[in-house]
Coordinates of N, CA and C in Angstrom, one line a residue:
M652 N -17.6 11.8 5.1 CA -16.2 11.5 5.4 C -16.1 10.6 6.6
Q653 N -15.1 9.7 6.6 CA -15.0 8.8 7.7 C -13.6 8.8 8.3
H654 N -13.6 9.1 9.6 CA -12.3 8.9 10.3 C -12.6 7.9 11.4
D655 N -11.9 6.8 11.3 CA -12.2 5.7 12.2 C -11.4 5.8 13.5
E656 N -12.0 6.1 14.6 CA -11.3 6.3 15.9 C -10.8 5.0 16.5
N657 N -11.2 3.9 16.0 CA -10.8 2.6 16.5 C -9.6 2.0 15.8
R658 N -8.9 2.8 15.1 CA -7.7 2.3 14.4 C -6.6 3.3 14.5
L659 N -5.4 2.7 14.4 CA -4.2 3.5 14.5 C -3.4 3.2 13.2
V660 N -2.5 4.1 12.9 CA -1.6 3.9 11.8 C -0.2 3.8 12.3
F661 N 0.5 2.7 11.9 CA 1.9 2.4 12.3 C 2.7 2.6 11.1
Q662 N 3.6 3.6 11.2 CA 4.5 3.9 10.1 C 5.8 4.6 10.6
D663 N 6.9 4.4 9.9 CA 8.2 4.9 10.4 C 8.5 4.5 11.8
G664 N 8.1 3.2 12.2 CA 8.4 2.7 13.4 C 7.6 3.2 14.6
Q665 N 6.6 3.9 14.4 CA 5.8 4.4 15.5 C 4.3 4.6 15.1
F666 N 3.5 4.7 16.1 CA 2.1 5.0 15.8 C 1.9 6.5 15.6
T667 N 1.1 6.8 14.7 CA 0.9 8.2 14.3 C -0.6 8.5 14.0
D668 N -1.0 9.7 14.1 CA -2.4 10.1 13.8 C -2.6 9.9 12.3
D669 N -3.8 9.4 11.9 CA -4.1 9.3 10.5 C -4.7 10.5 10.0
V670 N -4.0 11.2 9.1 CA -4.5 12.5 8.6 C -5.4 12.2 7.4
W671 N -5.4 11.0 6.9 CA -6.2 10.6 5.7 C -7.6 10.3 6.1
V672 N -8.6 10.8 5.2 CA -10.0 10.5 5.4 C -10.5 9.6 4.3
D673 N -11.1 8.5 4.8 CA -11.7 7.5 3.8 C -13.0 8.2 3.3
L674 N -13.0 8.4 2.0 CA -14.1 9.1 1.4 C -15.0 8.0 0.7
P675 N -16.3 7.9 1.1 CA -17.2 7.0 0.4 C -17.5 7.5 -1.0
D676 N -17.9 6.5 -1.8 CA -18.1 6.8 -3.3 C -19.1 7.9 -3.5
D677 N -20.1 8.1 -2.5 CA -21.1 9.1 -2.7 C -20.9 10.3 -1.8
G678 N -19.8 10.4 -1.2 CA -19.5 11.5 -0.3 C -19.0 12.7 -1.0
P679 N -19.1 13.9 -0.4 CA -18.6 15.1 -1.0 C -17.0 15.1 -1.0
I680 N -16.5 15.8 -2.0 CA -15.0 15.9 -2.1 C -14.6 17.0 -1.1
P681 N -13.5 16.6 -0.3 CA -13.1 17.6 0.7 C -12.4 18.8 0.0
V682 N -12.6 20.0 0.5 CA -12.0 21.2 0.0 C -10.5 21.2 0.3
E683 N -10.2 20.7 1.5 CA -8.8 20.6 1.9 C -8.6 19.3 2.7
G684 N -7.4 18.9 2.8 CA -7.1 17.7 3.5 C -7.0 16.5 2.6
P685 N -6.2 15.5 3.0 CA -6.0 14.3 2.1 C -7.2 13.4 2.2
A686 N -7.5 12.8 1.0 CA -8.7 11.9 1.0 C -8.3 10.6 0.3
I687 N -8.8 9.5 0.8 CA -8.6 8.2 0.1 C -10.0 7.8 -0.5
V688 N -9.9 7.5 -1.8 CA -11.1 7.1 -2.6 C -10.9 5.7 -3.2
T689 N -12.0 5.1 -3.6 CA -11.9 3.8 -4.3 C -11.5 4.1 -5.7
L690 N -11.0 3.0 -6.3 CA -10.6 3.1 -7.7 C -11.8 3.4 -8.6
V691 N -13.0 2.9 -8.2 CA -14.2 3.2 -9.0 C -14.5 4.7 -9.0
R692 N -14.3 5.4 -7.9 CA -14.5 6.9 -7.8 C -13.4 7.6 -8.6
L693 N -12.2 7.1 -8.4 CA -11.0 7.7 -9.1 C -11.2 7.7 -10.6
A694 N -11.7 6.6 -11.1 CA -11.9 6.4 -12.6 C -13.2 7.0 -13.0
G695 N -14.1 7.4 -12.1 CA -15.4 7.9 -12.5 C -15.4 9.4 -12.8
D696 N -16.5 10.0 -12.6 CA -16.8 11.4 -12.9 C -15.8 12.4 -12.2
D697 N -15.4 12.0 -11.0 CA -14.5 12.9 -10.2 C -13.0 12.8 -10.6
G698 N -12.7 11.8 -11.5 CA -11.3 11.6 -11.9 C -10.6 12.8 -12.4
E699 N -11.2 13.6 -13.2 CA -10.5 14.8 -13.7 C -10.1 15.7 -12.6
Y700 N -11.0 15.9 -11.6 CA -10.7 16.7 -10.4 C -9.4 16.2 -9.7
F701 N -9.4 14.9 -9.5 CA -8.3 14.3 -8.7 C -7.0 14.3 -9.6
L702 N -7.2 14.1 -10.9 CA -6.0 14.1 -11.8 C -5.3 15.5 -11.8
H703 N -6.1 16.5 -11.8 CA -5.5 17.9 -11.9 C -5.2 18.6 -10.6
G704 N -5.1 17.8 -9.5 CA -4.6 18.4 -8.3 C -5.6 19.1 -7.4
G705 N -6.9 18.7 -7.4 CA -7.9 19.3 -6.5 C -7.6 19.1 -5.1
C706 N -7.0 18.0 -4.7 CA -6.6 17.8 -3.3 C -5.6 16.7 -3.2
R707 N -5.0 16.5 -2.0 CA -4.1 15.3 -1.8 C -4.9 14.1 -1.9
I708 N -4.4 13.1 -2.7 CA -5.3 12.0 -3.0 C -4.6 10.7 -2.8
G709 N -5.3 9.7 -2.3 CA -4.9 8.3 -2.2 C -6.0 7.4 -2.7
V710 N -5.7 6.2 -3.0 CA -6.7 5.3 -3.5 C -6.7 4.0 -2.6
R711 N -7.9 3.5 -2.4 CA -8.1 2.3 -1.7 C -8.4 1.2 -2.6
L712 N -7.6 0.2 -2.7 CA -7.8 -0.9 -3.7 C -8.3 -2.2 -3.0
R713 N -9.1 -2.9 -3.7 CA -9.6 -4.2 -3.3 C -8.7 -5.2 -4.0
P714 N -8.5 -6.4 -3.5 CA -7.6 -7.4 -4.2 C -8.0 -7.6 -5.6
E715 N -9.2 -7.5 -6.0 CA -9.6 -7.8 -7.4 C -9.4 -6.6 -8.3
D716 N -9.1 -5.4 -7.8 CA -8.9 -4.3 -8.7 C -7.6 -4.5 -9.5
R717 N -7.6 -3.9 -10.7 CA -6.5 -4.0 -11.7 C -5.5 -2.9 -11.5
L718 N -4.3 -3.2 -11.2 CA -3.3 -2.2 -11.0 C -3.1 -1.3 -12.2
G719 N -3.2 -1.8 -13.4 CA -3.0 -1.0 -14.6 C -4.0 0.1 -14.7
D720 N -5.1 0.0 -14.1 CA -6.1 1.1 -14.1 C -5.6 2.3 -13.3
L721 N -4.6 2.2 -12.6 CA -4.0 3.4 -11.8 C -3.1 4.3 -12.6
V722 N -2.6 3.8 -13.7 CA -1.6 4.5 -14.5 C -1.9 6.0 -14.7
P723 N -3.1 6.4 -15.1 CA -3.3 7.8 -15.3 C -3.1 8.7 -14.1
W724 N -3.2 8.1 -12.9 CA -3.1 8.9 -11.6 C -1.8 8.6 -10.8
M725 N -1.0 7.7 -11.3 CA 0.2 7.3 -10.5 C 1.0 8.5 -10.0
A726 N 1.3 9.5 -10.8 CA 2.1 10.6 -10.4 C 1.4 11.5 -9.3
R727 N 0.1 11.4 -9.2 CA -0.6 12.2 -8.2 C -0.9 11.5 -6.9
L728 N -0.8 10.1 -6.9 CA -1.2 9.4 -5.7 C -0.1 9.4 -4.7
E729 N -0.5 10.0 -3.5 CA 0.4 10.0 -2.4 C 0.4 8.8 -1.5
L730 N -0.7 8.1 -1.7 CA -1.0 6.9 -0.8 C -1.8 5.9 -1.6
I731 N -1.4 4.6 -1.5 CA -2.2 3.5 -2.1 C -2.4 2.5 -0.9
A732 N -3.7 2.3 -0.6 CA -4.1 1.4 0.5 C -4.5 0.1 -0.1
L733 N -3.8 -1.0 0.2 CA -4.2 -2.4 -0.2 C -4.8 -3.1 0.9
N734 N -6.0 -3.7 0.6 CA -6.8 -4.3 1.7 C -6.6 -5.8 1.8
F735 N -6.3 -6.2 3.0 CA -6.2 -7.7 3.3 C -7.6 -8.1 3.8
E736 N -8.4 -8.6 2.9 CA -9.8 -9.0 3.3 C -9.7 -10.2 4.3
K737 N -8.7 -11.0 4.2 CA -8.4 -12.1 5.1 C -6.9 -12.1 5.2
F738 N -6.4 -12.4 6.4 CA -4.9 -12.4 6.6 C -4.2 -13.5 5.8
T739 N -5.0 -14.5 5.3 CA -4.4 -15.5 4.4 C -4.4 -15.2 3.0
D740 N -4.9 -14.1 2.6 CA -5.0 -13.6 1.2 C -3.6 -13.0 0.8
G741 N -3.0 -13.6 -0.2 CA -1.6 -13.1 -0.6 C -1.7 -12.1 -1.7
R742 N -2.8 -11.8 -2.3 CA -2.9 -10.9 -3.4 C -2.3 -9.5 -3.1
P743 N -2.6 -8.9 -1.9 CA -2.0 -7.6 -1.6 C -0.5 -7.6 -1.6
Y744 N 0.1 -8.7 -1.2 CA 1.6 -8.8 -1.2 C 2.1 -8.7 -2.7
S745 N 1.4 -9.4 -3.6 CA 1.8 -9.4 -5.0 C 1.6 -8.0 -5.6
A746 N 0.5 -7.4 -5.2 CA 0.2 -6.0 -5.7 C 1.3 -5.1 -5.2
A747 N 1.7 -5.2 -4.0 CA 2.7 -4.3 -3.4 C 4.0 -4.4 -4.2
R748 N 4.4 -5.6 -4.4 CA 5.7 -5.8 -5.2 C 5.6 -5.2 -6.6
L749 N 4.5 -5.5 -7.2 CA 4.3 -4.9 -8.6 C 4.3 -3.4 -8.6
L750 N 3.6 -2.8 -7.6 CA 3.6 -1.4 -7.6 C 5.0 -0.8 -7.4
R751 N 5.7 -1.4 -6.5 CA 7.1 -0.8 -6.2 C 8.1 -1.1 -7.3
E752 N 8.1 -2.4 -7.7 CA 9.2 -2.8 -8.6 C 8.9 -2.6 -10.1
R753 N 7.7 -2.8 -10.5 CA 7.4 -2.7 -12.0 C 6.8 -1.4 -12.3
M754 N 6.0 -0.8 -11.4 CA 5.3 0.4 -11.7 C 6.0 1.7 -11.2
G755 N 7.1 1.4 -10.3 CA 7.9 2.5 -9.8 C 7.2 3.4 -8.8
Y756 N 6.2 2.9 -8.1 CA 5.5 3.8 -7.1 C 6.4 4.0 -5.9
R757 N 6.5 5.3 -5.5 CA 7.3 5.7 -4.4 C 6.6 6.3 -3.3
G758 N 5.3 6.5 -3.4 CA 4.5 7.1 -2.3 C 4.2 6.1 -1.2
R759 N 3.4 6.4 -0.2 CA 3.0 5.5 0.9 C 2.2 4.3 0.4
L760 N 2.6 3.2 0.9 CA 1.9 1.9 0.5 C 1.3 1.4 1.8
R761 N 0.0 1.4 2.0 CA -0.6 1.1 3.3 C -1.3 -0.2 3.3
A762 N -1.1 -1.0 4.3 CA -1.8 -2.3 4.5 C -3.0 -2.0 5.4
T763 N -4.2 -2.4 4.9 CA -5.4 -2.3 5.7 C -6.1 -3.6 5.8
G764 N -7.2 -3.7 6.6 CA -7.9 -4.9 6.8 C -7.3 -5.8 7.9
E765 N -7.2 -7.1 7.6 CA -6.7 -8.0 8.6 C -5.2 -8.0 8.6
V766 N -4.6 -7.0 9.2 CA -3.2 -6.8 9.3 C -2.6 -7.3 10.6
L767 N -1.8 -8.3 10.6 CA -1.3 -8.9 11.8 C 0.2 -8.6 12.0
V768 N 0.6 -8.4 13.2 CA 2.0 -8.1 13.5 C 2.9 -9.2 13.1
D769 N 2.5 -10.5 13.0 CA 3.3 -11.6 12.6 C 3.7 -11.4 11.1
Q770 N 2.9 -10.6 10.4 CA 3.2 -10.5 8.9 C 3.9 -9.2 8.6
Y771 N 4.3 -8.5 9.7 CA 5.0 -7.2 9.5 C 6.2 -7.3 8.6
A772 N 7.1 -8.2 8.9 CA 8.4 -8.3 8.2 C 8.1 -8.6 6.7
A773 N 7.2 -9.5 6.5 CA 6.9 -9.9 5.1 C 6.3 -8.7 4.3
M774 N 5.4 -8.0 5.0 CA 4.8 -6.8 4.4 C 5.8 -5.8 4.0
R775 N 6.8 -5.5 5.0 CA 7.8 -4.5 4.7 C 8.7 -4.9 3.5
R776 N 9.0 -6.2 3.4 CA 9.8 -6.7 2.3 C 9.1 -6.5 1.0
C777 N 7.8 -6.5 1.0 CA 7.0 -6.4 -0.3 C 6.8 -4.9 -0.6
G778 N 7.2 -4.0 0.3 CA 7.1 -2.6 0.0 C 6.1 -1.8 0.8
F779 N 5.4 -2.4 1.7 CA 4.4 -1.7 2.6 C 5.3 -0.8 3.6
D780 N 4.8 0.4 3.8 CA 5.5 1.3 4.8 C 4.5 1.9 5.7
S781 N 3.2 1.5 5.7 CA 2.2 2.1 6.5 C 1.2 1.0 6.8
F782 N 0.7 0.9 8.1 CA -0.1 -0.2 8.5 C -1.3 0.3 9.3
V783 N -2.5 0.0 9.0 CA -3.6 0.3 9.8 C -3.9 -0.8 10.8
V784 N -3.8 -0.5 12.1 CA -3.9 -1.5 13.1 C -5.2 -1.1 14.0
A785 N -5.9 -2.2 14.3 CA -7.1 -2.0 15.2 C -6.5 -1.6 16.6
K786 N -7.2 -0.7 17.3 CA -6.7 -0.2 18.6 C -6.7 -1.4 19.6
G787 N -7.5 -2.4 19.4 CA -7.5 -3.5 20.3 C -6.2 -4.4 20.2
R788 N -5.5 -4.3 19.1 CA -4.3 -5.1 19.0 C -3.2 -4.7 20.0
A789 N -2.3 -5.6 20.3 CA -1.2 -5.3 21.2 C -0.3 -4.2 20.6
L790 N -0.3 -3.0 21.1 CA 0.5 -1.9 20.5 C 1.9 -2.1 20.7
R791 N 2.3 -2.7 21.9 CA 3.7 -2.9 22.2 C 4.3 -3.9 21.2
S792 N 3.5 -4.9 20.8 CA 4.1 -5.9 19.9 C 4.4 -5.3 18.6
W793 N 3.6 -4.3 18.1 CA 4.0 -3.6 16.8 C 5.2 -2.9 17.0
Q794 N 5.4 -2.2 18.1 CA 6.7 -1.4 18.2 C 7.9 -2.4 18.4
A795 N 7.7 -3.5 19.0 CA 8.8 -4.5 19.2 C 9.1 -5.1 17.8
A796 N 8.1 -5.3 17.0 CA 8.3 -5.9 15.7 C 9.3 -5.1 14.8
R797 N 9.2 -3.8 14.9 CA 10.1 -3.0 14.1 C 11.6 -3.3 14.5
I798 N 11.8 -3.5 15.8 CA 13.2 -3.8 16.3 C 13.6 -5.2 16.0
E799 N 12.7 -6.1 16.4 CA 13.0 -7.6 16.3 C 13.2 -8.0 14.9
M800 N 12.4 -7.4 13.9 CA 12.4 -7.9 12.6 C 13.2 -7.0 11.6
S801 N 14.2 -6.3 12.2 CA 14.9 -5.4 11.4 C 16.1 -6.1 10.7
V802 N 16.5 -7.3 11.2 CA 17.6 -8.1 10.6 C 17.0 -9.3 9.9
R803 N 17.4 -9.5 8.6 CA 16.9 -10.6 7.8 C 18.1 -11.5 7.5
Y804 N 17.8 -12.8 7.7 CA 18.8 -13.8 7.4 C 18.6 -14.4 6.0
Q805 N 17.5 -14.2 5.4 CA 17.2 -14.8 4.1 C 17.2 -13.6 3.1
A806 N 18.0 -13.8 2.0 CA 18.1 -12.8 1.0 C 16.8 -12.8 0.2
P807 N 16.4 -11.7 -0.4 CA 15.2 -11.6 -1.3 C 15.4 -12.5 -2.5
Q808 N 14.3 -13.1 -2.9 CA 14.3 -14.0 -4.0 C 14.4 -13.2 -5.3
E809 N 15.3 -13.7 -6.2 CA 15.4 -13.1 -7.5 C 14.1 -13.4 -8.3
S810 N 13.7 -12.4 -9.1 CA 12.5 -12.6 -9.9 C 12.8 -13.6 -11.1
V811 N 11.8 -14.1 -11.7 CA 12.0 -15.0 -12.8 C 12.6 -14.2 -13.9
L812 N 12.2 -12.9 -14.1 CA 12.8 -12.1 -15.2 C 14.3 -11.9 -14.9
E813 N 14.7 -11.6 -13.7 CA 16.1 -11.5 -13.4 C 16.9 -12.7 -13.7
R814 N 16.3 -13.9 -13.4 CA 17.0 -15.1 -13.7 C 17.2 -15.4 -15.2
R815 N 16.1 -15.0 -15.9 CA 16.2 -15.2 -17.4 C 17.3 -14.3 -18.0
H816 N 17.3 -13.0 -17.5 CA 18.4 -12.1 -18.0 C 19.8 -12.6 -17.7
A817 N 20.0 -13.1 -16.5 CA 21.3 -13.7 -16.1 C 21.6 -14.9 -16.9
R818 N 20.7 -15.8 -17.2 CA 20.9 -17.0 -18.0 C 21.2 -16.6 -19.4
R819 N 20.5 -15.6 -20.0 CA 20.7 -15.1 -21.3 C 22.1 -14.5 -21.5
A820 N 22.5 -13.7 -20.5 CA 23.9 -13.1 -20.5 C 25.0 -14.2 -20.5
V821 N 24.8 -15.2 -19.7 CA 25.8 -16.3 -19.7 C 25.8 -17.0 -21.1
L822 N 24.7 -17.3 -21.7 CA 24.6 -17.9 -23.0 C 25.3 -17.1 -24.1
E823 N 25.1 -15.7 -24.0 CA 25.6 -14.8 -25.0 C 27.1 -14.8 -24.9
V824 N 27.7 -14.9 -23.7 CA 29.1 -14.9 -23.5 C 29.8 -16.2 -24.0
A825 N 29.1 -17.3 -23.8 CA 29.6 -18.6 -24.2 C 29.7 -18.8 -25.7

């Protein structure tokens, strides 16, 4: 089991202790305490244990993992961690929106990897509510970001589906 002492978790506007343990694919299953596993492990031999409530469970996704593979466990997942392998990679943003808006996920959505304070507002708008930050990062800038970026001047973009429904409704009335 791995607890990384060089990282902090920023959620609910403050830094907090990380109670979640990153469990390697070949590590023992904890008897108590919340664990984060890979999708490979979740879908593997231990999947039944996790599905039927053996412990508090979260999943760590790579950008190439398929979100549809989470469906059997969605009701049990308390945390989904999406990894930004590079800060320029937009796939975790898309995955976060899909998880929140299409799949109805309401648990913690955690950003891990190359998580920068400059991207905090965009990540929040996509549904992230927990951020793993390296201890070396400027902690005050993260706390300031919560205050500075709490007001948005730009409205969220309508989805293509919402625009199609609106257009169809107008055509049906005409």
